[in-house]
Amino acid sequence: QSPSQKRGMTRELESDMRAYGCHLIESSGIVLRVPQVVMASAQIMFQRFYYLASFTEFSLRSTVLGALFLACKVEENPQTVRNIINVVDIIIKRDRGYPEIVTDGYDSEYYDLKNEMIIGEMQVLRMLGFNVQVELPYGLLVNYMQSLNLSSHPRVPQLAWNYLNDLLRTPIYVCFQPDTIACGAIYMAAYECNLQLPMSPPWWIIFDANGEDVVQVAKTIKALY
């Protein structure tokens, strides 16, 4: 049970909150034109945070702002405070159907959001014990594809890559190691393309992944769609 569920939040609502927070991070990162690794790192920090804290105690917007700001610094792609605040604020307003008015950097709304971001960053650092390094499975996926002679397949590489991106909206990156996640994405992509992979011995053993865990990752991907 997560801290949010212990405080009475339903599993469905928590899943929606997690997915929306990751949507905000991804959408903001695209507008800010930051690399994929920045968005992925921020999303994983966000997911980790809410296994240590509750949505009922810490605001989603504050954590999104803090995680994105922190990820930009950790991945050495710094963005200005004002740009991050304005982009996240505008996307939230657009999602809610509010007028898309940009804060001018001097009004009370801007300073409130700035304080939220600074507090959010400190809360993420404190809850994670300053352990903000994130290991991503994208490099492993490319290597595994090459080992399985799948790099030139017309559909499998792109499908598997898309699955890794979509899984960022789930707790999978908190629950499993990067090698298992990469294998799960390959498993599901091969299944969708009716492609038989070596099973004598099972191909995932070569990559030190557990078969049951790989299948669980694949099931999570299927549930997403």
mmCIF file of N, CA, C and O in Angstrom, residues 48-115:
data_model
loop_
_atom_site.group_PDB
_atom_site.id
_atom_site.type_symbol
_atom_site.label_atom_id
_atom_site.label_comp_id
_atom_site.label_asym_id
_atom_site.label_seq_id
_atom_site.Cartn_x
_atom_site.Cartn_y
_atom_site.Cartn_z
ATOM 1 N N ARG A 48 8.698 7.880 -7.631
ATOM 2 C CA ARG A 48 9.341 7.448 -6.384
ATOM 3 C C ARG A 48 8.827 8.262 -5.194
ATOM 4 O O ARG A 48 8.588 7.718 -4.106
ATOM 5 N N PHE A 49 8.687 9.558 -5.418
ATOM 6 C CA PHE A 49 8.284 10.457 -4.337
ATOM 7 C C PHE A 49 6.967 10.013 -3.711
ATOM 8 O O PHE A 49 6.824 9.990 -2.485
ATOM 9 N N TYR A 50 6.014 9.629 -4.552
ATOM 10 C CA TYR A 50 4.693 9.285 -4.024
ATOM 11 C C TYR A 50 4.593 7.839 -3.537
ATOM 12 O O TYR A 50 3.510 7.366 -3.211
ATOM 13 N N TYR A 51 5.741 7.142 -3.450
ATOM 14 C CA TYR A 51 5.791 5.917 -2.664
ATOM 15 C C TYR A 51 6.347 6.193 -1.277
ATOM 16 O O TYR A 51 6.391 5.304 -0.428
ATOM 17 N N LEU A 52 6.775 7.433 -1.080
ATOM 18 C CA LEU A 52 7.272 7.858 0.230
ATOM 19 C C LEU A 52 6.390 8.930 0.857
ATOM 20 O O LEU A 52 6.479 9.195 2.052
ATOM 21 N N ALA A 53 5.564 9.561 0.046
ATOM 22 C CA ALA A 53 4.682 10.631 0.511
ATOM 23 C C ALA A 53 3.302 10.452 -0.105
ATOM 24 O O ALA A 53 3.135 9.712 -1.076
ATOM 25 N N SER A 54 2.323 11.154 0.456
ATOM 26 C CA SER A 54 0.940 11.008 0.011
ATOM 27 C C SER A 54 0.496 12.203 -0.823
ATOM 28 O O SER A 54 0.901 13.346 -0.569
ATOM 29 N N PHE A 55 -0.355 11.936 -1.815
ATOM 30 C CA PHE A 55 -0.962 13.015 -2.593
ATOM 31 C C PHE A 55 -1.826 13.916 -1.716
ATOM 32 O O PHE A 55 -2.062 15.072 -2.054
ATOM 33 N N THR A 56 -2.291 13.383 -0.583
ATOM 34 C CA THR A 56 -3.137 14.180 0.301
ATOM 35 C C THR A 56 -2.326 15.182 1.119
ATOM 36 O O THR A 56 -2.890 16.101 1.710
ATOM 37 N N GLU A 57 -1.006 14.998 1.166
ATOM 38 C CA GLU A 57 -0.144 15.893 1.943
ATOM 39 C C GLU A 57 0.694 16.826 1.067
ATOM 40 O O GLU A 57 1.007 17.942 1.478
ATOM 41 N N PHE A 58 1.079 16.338 -0.107
ATOM 42 C CA PHE A 58 1.970 17.104 -0.974
ATOM 43 C C PHE A 58 1.311 17.306 -2.330
ATOM 44 O O PHE A 58 0.922 16.343 -2.993
ATOM 45 N N SER A 59 1.193 18.561 -2.744
ATOM 46 C CA SER A 59 0.459 18.874 -3.961
ATOM 47 C C SER A 59 1.150 18.338 -5.202
ATOM 48 O O SER A 59 2.377 18.372 -5.313
ATOM 49 N N LEU A 60 0.349 17.842 -6.126
ATOM 50 C CA LEU A 60 0.866 17.294 -7.378
ATOM 51 C C LEU A 60 1.641 18.352 -8.153
ATOM 52 O O LEU A 60 2.734 18.098 -8.652
ATOM 53 N N ARG A 61 1.094 19.564 -8.263
ATOM 54 C CA ARG A 61 1.741 20.618 -9.044
ATOM 55 C C ARG A 61 3.106 20.972 -8.473
ATOM 56 O O ARG A 61 4.086 21.130 -9.209
ATOM 57 N N SER A 62 3.191 21.075 -7.161
ATOM 58 C CA SER A 62 4.453 21.412 -6.514
ATOM 59 C C SER A 62 5.511 20.346 -6.791
ATOM 60 O O SER A 62 6.670 20.658 -7.083
ATOM 61 N N THR A 63 5.113 19.077 -6.729
ATOM 62 C CA THR A 63 6.053 17.981 -6.959
ATOM 63 C C THR A 63 6.479 17.924 -8.418
ATOM 64 O O THR A 63 7.646 17.666 -8.725
ATOM 65 N N VAL A 64 5.543 18.167 -9.336
ATOM 66 C CA VAL A 64 5.881 18.211 -10.763
ATOM 67 C C VAL A 64 6.909 19.307 -11.028
ATOM 68 O O VAL A 64 7.927 19.087 -11.697
ATOM 69 N N LEU A 65 6.659 20.495 -10.503
ATOM 70 C CA LEU A 65 7.585 21.614 -10.692
ATOM 71 C C LEU A 65 8.961 21.283 -10.114
ATOM 72 O O LEU A 65 9.995 21.491 -10.766
ATOM 73 N N GLY A 66 8.975 20.743 -8.900
ATOM 74 C CA GLY A 66 10.242 20.426 -8.240
ATOM 75 C C GLY A 66 11.010 19.329 -8.947
ATOM 76 O O GLY A 66 12.232 19.430 -9.132
ATOM 77 N N ALA A 67 10.305 18.261 -9.364
ATOM 78 C CA ALA A 67 10.979 17.140 -10.033
ATOM 79 C C ALA A 67 11.551 17.559 -11.384
ATOM 80 O O ALA A 67 12.668 17.167 -11.753
ATOM 81 N N LEU A 68 10.795 18.361 -12.126
ATOM 82 C CA LEU A 68 11.270 18.807 -13.447
ATOM 83 C C LEU A 68 12.474 19.742 -13.292
ATOM 84 O O LEU A 68 13.468 19.614 -14.025
ATOM 85 N N PHE A 69 12.392 20.673 -12.353
ATOM 86 C CA PHE A 69 13.495 21.598 -12.100
ATOM 87 C C PHE A 69 14.756 20.836 -11.687
ATOM 88 O O PHE A 69 15.869 21.099 -12.172
ATOM 89 N N LEU A 70 14.580 19.839 -10.816
ATOM 90 C CA LEU A 70 15.699 19.045 -10.319
ATOM 91 C C LEU A 70 16.302 18.186 -11.434
ATOM 92 O O LEU A 70 17.530 18.107 -11.572
ATOM 93 N N ALA A 71 15.456 17.565 -12.245
ATOM 94 C CA ALA A 71 15.949 16.710 -13.326
ATOM 95 C C ALA A 71 16.756 17.508 -14.343
ATOM 96 O O ALA A 71 17.751 17.019 -14.886
ATOM 97 N N CYS A 72 16.321 18.736 -14.615
ATOM 98 C CA CYS A 72 17.066 19.587 -15.547
ATOM 99 C C CYS A 72 18.483 19.838 -15.038
ATOM 100 O O CYS A 72 19.440 19.876 -15.821
ATOM 101 N N LYS A 73 18.621 19.988 -13.718
ATOM 102 C CA LYS A 73 19.948 20.232 -13.145
ATOM 103 C C LYS A 73 20.775 18.944 -13.090
ATOM 104 O O LYS A 73 21.965 18.950 -13.437
ATOM 105 N N VAL A 74 20.140 17.851 -12.688
ATOM 106 C CA VAL A 74 20.856 16.573 -12.581
ATOM 107 C C VAL A 74 21.379 16.124 -13.942
ATOM 108 O O VAL A 74 22.501 15.615 -14.062
ATOM 109 N N GLU A 75 20.573 16.299 -14.982
ATOM 110 C CA GLU A 75 20.964 15.868 -16.331
ATOM 111 C C GLU A 75 21.687 16.967 -17.111
ATOM 112 O O GLU A 75 21.865 16.864 -18.317
ATOM 113 N N GLU A 76 22.104 18.006 -16.388
ATOM 114 C CA GLU A 76 22.921 19.084 -16.967
ATOM 115 C C GLU A 76 22.264 19.723 -18.195
ATOM 116 O O GLU A 76 22.886 19.922 -19.233
ATOM 117 N N ASN A 77 20.975 20.008 -18.041
ATOM 118 C CA ASN A 77 20.247 20.719 -19.083
ATOM 119 C C ASN A 77 19.422 21.814 -18.404
ATOM 120 O O ASN A 77 18.192 21.775 -18.429
ATOM 121 N N PRO A 78 20.097 22.756 -17.767
ATOM 122 C CA PRO A 78 19.384 23.742 -16.933
ATOM 123 C C PRO A 78 18.406 24.600 -17.721
ATOM 124 O O PRO A 78 18.677 24.994 -18.856
ATOM 125 N N GLN A 79 17.272 24.856 -17.096
ATOM 126 C CA GLN A 79 16.237 25.739 -17.645
ATOM 127 C C GLN A 79 15.978 26.842 -16.629
ATOM 128 O O GLN A 79 16.153 26.648 -15.429
ATOM 129 N N THR A 80 15.516 27.986 -17.095
ATOM 130 C CA THR A 80 15.235 29.073 -16.159
ATOM 131 C C THR A 80 13.990 28.741 -15.333
ATOM 132 O O THR A 80 13.079 28.034 -15.802
ATOM 133 N N VAL A 81 13.981 29.258 -14.130
ATOM 134 C CA VAL A 81 12.836 29.064 -13.235
ATOM 135 C C VAL A 81 11.555 29.566 -13.908
ATOM 136 O O VAL A 81 10.519 28.901 -13.882
ATOM 137 N N ARG A 82 11.651 30.715 -14.526
ATOM 138 C CA ARG A 82 10.466 31.336 -15.132
ATOM 139 C C ARG A 82 9.913 30.467 -16.267
ATOM 140 O O ARG A 82 8.685 30.301 -16.386
ATOM 141 N N ASN A 83 10.786 29.910 -17.105
ATOM 142 C CA ASN A 83 10.311 29.093 -18.226
ATOM 143 C C ASN A 83 9.571 27.850 -17.735
ATOM 144 O O ASN A 83 8.502 27.498 -18.250
ATOM 145 N N ILE A 84 10.146 27.173 -16.740
ATOM 146 C CA ILE A 84 9.507 25.958 -16.219
ATOM 147 C C ILE A 84 8.147 26.295 -15.610
ATOM 148 O O ILE A 84 7.146 25.617 -15.883
ATOM 149 N N ILE A 85 8.105 27.345 -14.806
ATOM 150 C CA ILE A 85 6.849 27.739 -14.160
ATOM 151 C C ILE A 85 5.791 28.082 -15.195
ATOM 152 O O ILE A 85 4.645 27.619 -15.115
ATOM 153 N N ASN A 86 6.148 28.899 -16.173
ATOM 154 C CA ASN A 86 5.169 29.329 -17.175
ATOM 155 C C ASN A 86 4.633 28.169 -18.004
ATOM 156 O O ASN A 86 3.433 28.090 -18.288
ATOM 157 N N VAL A 87 5.517 27.265 -18.394
ATOM 158 C CA VAL A 87 5.089 26.135 -19.234
ATOM 159 C C VAL A 87 4.143 25.217 -18.464
ATOM 160 O O VAL A 87 3.071 24.841 -18.960
ATOM 161 N N VAL A 88 4.520 24.825 -17.245
ATOM 162 C CA VAL A 88 3.665 23.943 -16.437
ATOM 163 C C VAL A 88 2.329 24.620 -16.155
ATOM 164 O O VAL A 88 1.258 24.002 -16.265
ATOM 165 N N ASP A 89 2.370 25.901 -15.820
ATOM 166 C CA ASP A 89 1.147 26.651 -15.502
ATOM 167 C C ASP A 89 0.201 26.712 -16.703
ATOM 168 O O ASP A 89 -1.014 26.496 -16.564
ATOM 169 N N ILE A 90 0.750 26.999 -17.872
ATOM 170 C CA ILE A 90 -0.082 27.100 -19.080
ATOM 171 C C ILE A 90 -0.712 25.760 -19.437
ATOM 172 O O ILE A 90 -1.891 25.685 -19.816
ATOM 173 N N ILE A 91 0.056 24.663 -19.297
ATOM 174 C CA ILE A 91 -0.486 23.336 -19.633
ATOM 175 C C ILE A 91 -1.621 22.964 -18.676
ATOM 176 O O ILE A 91 -2.650 22.418 -19.091
ATOM 177 N N ILE A 92 -1.463 23.280 -17.395
ATOM 178 C CA ILE A 92 -2.536 23.008 -16.425
ATOM 179 C C ILE A 92 -3.775 23.831 -16.770
ATOM 180 O O ILE A 92 -4.906 23.317 -16.758
ATOM 181 N N LYS A 93 -3.577 25.104 -17.093
ATOM 182 C CA LYS A 93 -4.713 25.962 -17.460
ATOM 183 C C LYS A 93 -5.413 25.435 -18.714
ATOM 184 O O LYS A 93 -6.647 25.439 -18.805
ATOM 185 N N ARG A 94 -4.630 24.988 -19.684
ATOM 186 C CA ARG A 94 -5.215 24.453 -20.917
ATOM 187 C C ARG A 94 -6.019 23.194 -20.631
ATOM 188 O O ARG A 94 -7.128 23.013 -21.135
ATOM 189 N N ASP A 95 -5.468 22.306 -19.790
ATOM 190 C CA ASP A 95 -6.172 21.067 -19.448
ATOM 191 C C ASP A 95 -7.490 21.348 -18.732
ATOM 192 O O ASP A 95 -8.460 20.597 -18.879
ATOM 193 N N ARG A 96 -7.531 22.417 -17.958
ATOM 194 C CA ARG A 96 -8.740 22.742 -17.183
ATOM 195 C C ARG A 96 -9.692 23.664 -17.929
ATOM 196 O O ARG A 96 -10.766 23.982 -17.434
ATOM 197 N N GLY A 97 -9.266 24.125 -19.111
ATOM 198 C CA GLY A 97 -10.120 25.023 -19.884
ATOM 199 C C GLY A 97 -10.107 26.449 -19.392
ATOM 200 O O GLY A 97 -11.017 27.224 -19.701
ATOM 201 N N TYR A 98 -9.069 26.830 -18.626
ATOM 202 C CA TYR A 98 -8.947 28.197 -18.131
ATOM 203 C C TYR A 98 -8.279 29.077 -19.183
ATOM 204 O O TYR A 98 -7.595 28.574 -20.080
ATOM 205 N N PRO A 99 -8.433 30.391 -19.094
ATOM 206 C CA PRO A 99 -7.718 31.291 -20.017
ATOM 207 C C PRO A 99 -6.208 31.092 -19.893
ATOM 208 O O PRO A 99 -5.670 31.030 -18.782
ATOM 209 N N GLU A 100 -5.549 30.970 -21.034
ATOM 210 C CA GLU A 100 -4.105 30.683 -21.036
ATOM 211 C C GLU A 100 -3.316 31.987 -20.929
ATOM 212 O O GLU A 100 -2.688 32.459 -21.876
ATOM 213 N N ILE A 101 -3.335 32.543 -19.720
ATOM 214 C CA ILE A 101 -2.649 33.807 -19.452
ATOM 215 C C ILE A 101 -1.301 33.512 -18.802
ATOM 216 O O ILE A 101 -1.230 32.838 -17.767
ATOM 217 N N VAL A 102 -0.232 34.012 -19.408
ATOM 218 C CA VAL A 102 1.115 33.786 -18.885
ATOM 219 C C VAL A 102 1.398 34.777 -17.762
ATOM 220 O O VAL A 102 1.133 35.975 -17.901
ATOM 221 N N THR A 103 1.926 34.270 -16.644
ATOM 222 C CA THR A 103 2.295 35.171 -15.546
ATOM 223 C C THR A 103 3.443 36.070 -16.006
ATOM 224 O O THR A 103 4.320 35.638 -16.757
ATOM 225 N N ASP A 104 3.436 37.323 -15.553
ATOM 226 C CA ASP A 104 4.427 38.284 -16.062
ATOM 227 C C ASP A 104 5.749 38.266 -15.302
ATOM 228 O O ASP A 104 6.677 39.010 -15.625
ATOM 229 N N GLY A 105 5.862 37.413 -14.288
ATOM 230 C CA GLY A 105 7.120 37.331 -13.549
ATOM 231 C C GLY A 105 7.211 38.295 -12.376
ATOM 232 O O GLY A 105 8.193 38.275 -11.632
ATOM 233 N N TYR A 106 6.192 39.110 -12.202
ATOM 234 C CA TYR A 106 6.219 40.089 -11.123
ATOM 235 C C TYR A 106 4.959 40.040 -10.260
ATOM 236 O O TYR A 106 4.902 40.669 -9.210
ATOM 237 N N ASP A 107 3.938 39.311 -10.713
ATOM 238 C CA ASP A 107 2.695 39.277 -9.945
ATOM 239 C C ASP A 107 2.762 38.213 -8.848
ATOM 240 O O ASP A 107 3.678 37.397 -8.785
ATOM 241 N N SER A 108 1.731 38.225 -7.983
ATOM 242 C CA SER A 108 1.716 37.303 -6.843
ATOM 243 C C SER A 108 1.593 35.853 -7.283
ATOM 244 O O SER A 108 2.142 34.951 -6.631
ATOM 245 N N GLU A 109 0.887 35.614 -8.392
ATOM 246 C CA GLU A 109 0.728 34.240 -8.885
ATOM 247 C C GLU A 109 2.085 33.627 -9.225
ATOM 248 O O GLU A 109 2.364 32.473 -8.895
ATOM 249 N N TYR A 110 2.934 34.428 -9.889
ATOM 250 C CA TYR A 110 4.261 33.924 -10.254
ATOM 251 C C TYR A 110 5.081 33.601 -9.005
ATOM 252 O O TYR A 110 5.714 32.537 -8.922
ATOM 253 N N TYR A 111 5.074 34.482 -8.023
ATOM 254 C CA TYR A 111 5.876 34.252 -6.822
ATOM 255 C C TYR A 111 5.347 33.072 -6.012
ATOM 256 O O TYR A 111 6.125 32.335 -5.388
ATOM 257 N N ASP A 112 4.043 32.865 -6.029
ATOM 258 C CA ASP A 112 3.471 31.686 -5.361
ATOM 259 C C ASP A 112 3.955 30.403 -6.035
ATOM 260 O O ASP A 112 4.320 29.428 -5.369
ATOM 261 N N LEU A 113 3.954 30.406 -7.383
ATOM 262 C CA LEU A 113 4.412 29.236 -8.121
ATOM 263 C C LEU A 113 5.911 29.004 -7.926
ATOM 264 O O LEU A 113 6.370 27.858 -7.829
ATOM 265 N N LYS A 114 6.657 30.097 -7.860
ATOM 266 C CA LYS A 114 8.105 29.973 -7.633
ATOM 267 C C LYS A 114 8.382 29.347 -6.273
ATOM 268 O O LYS A 114 9.239 28.457 -6.135
ATOM 269 N N ASN A 115 7.652 29.791 -5.250
ATOM 270 C CA ASN A 115 7.808 29.204 -3.924
ATOM 271 C C ASN A 115 7.411 27.733 -3.929
ATOM 272 O O ASN A 115 8.060 26.900 -3.284
#
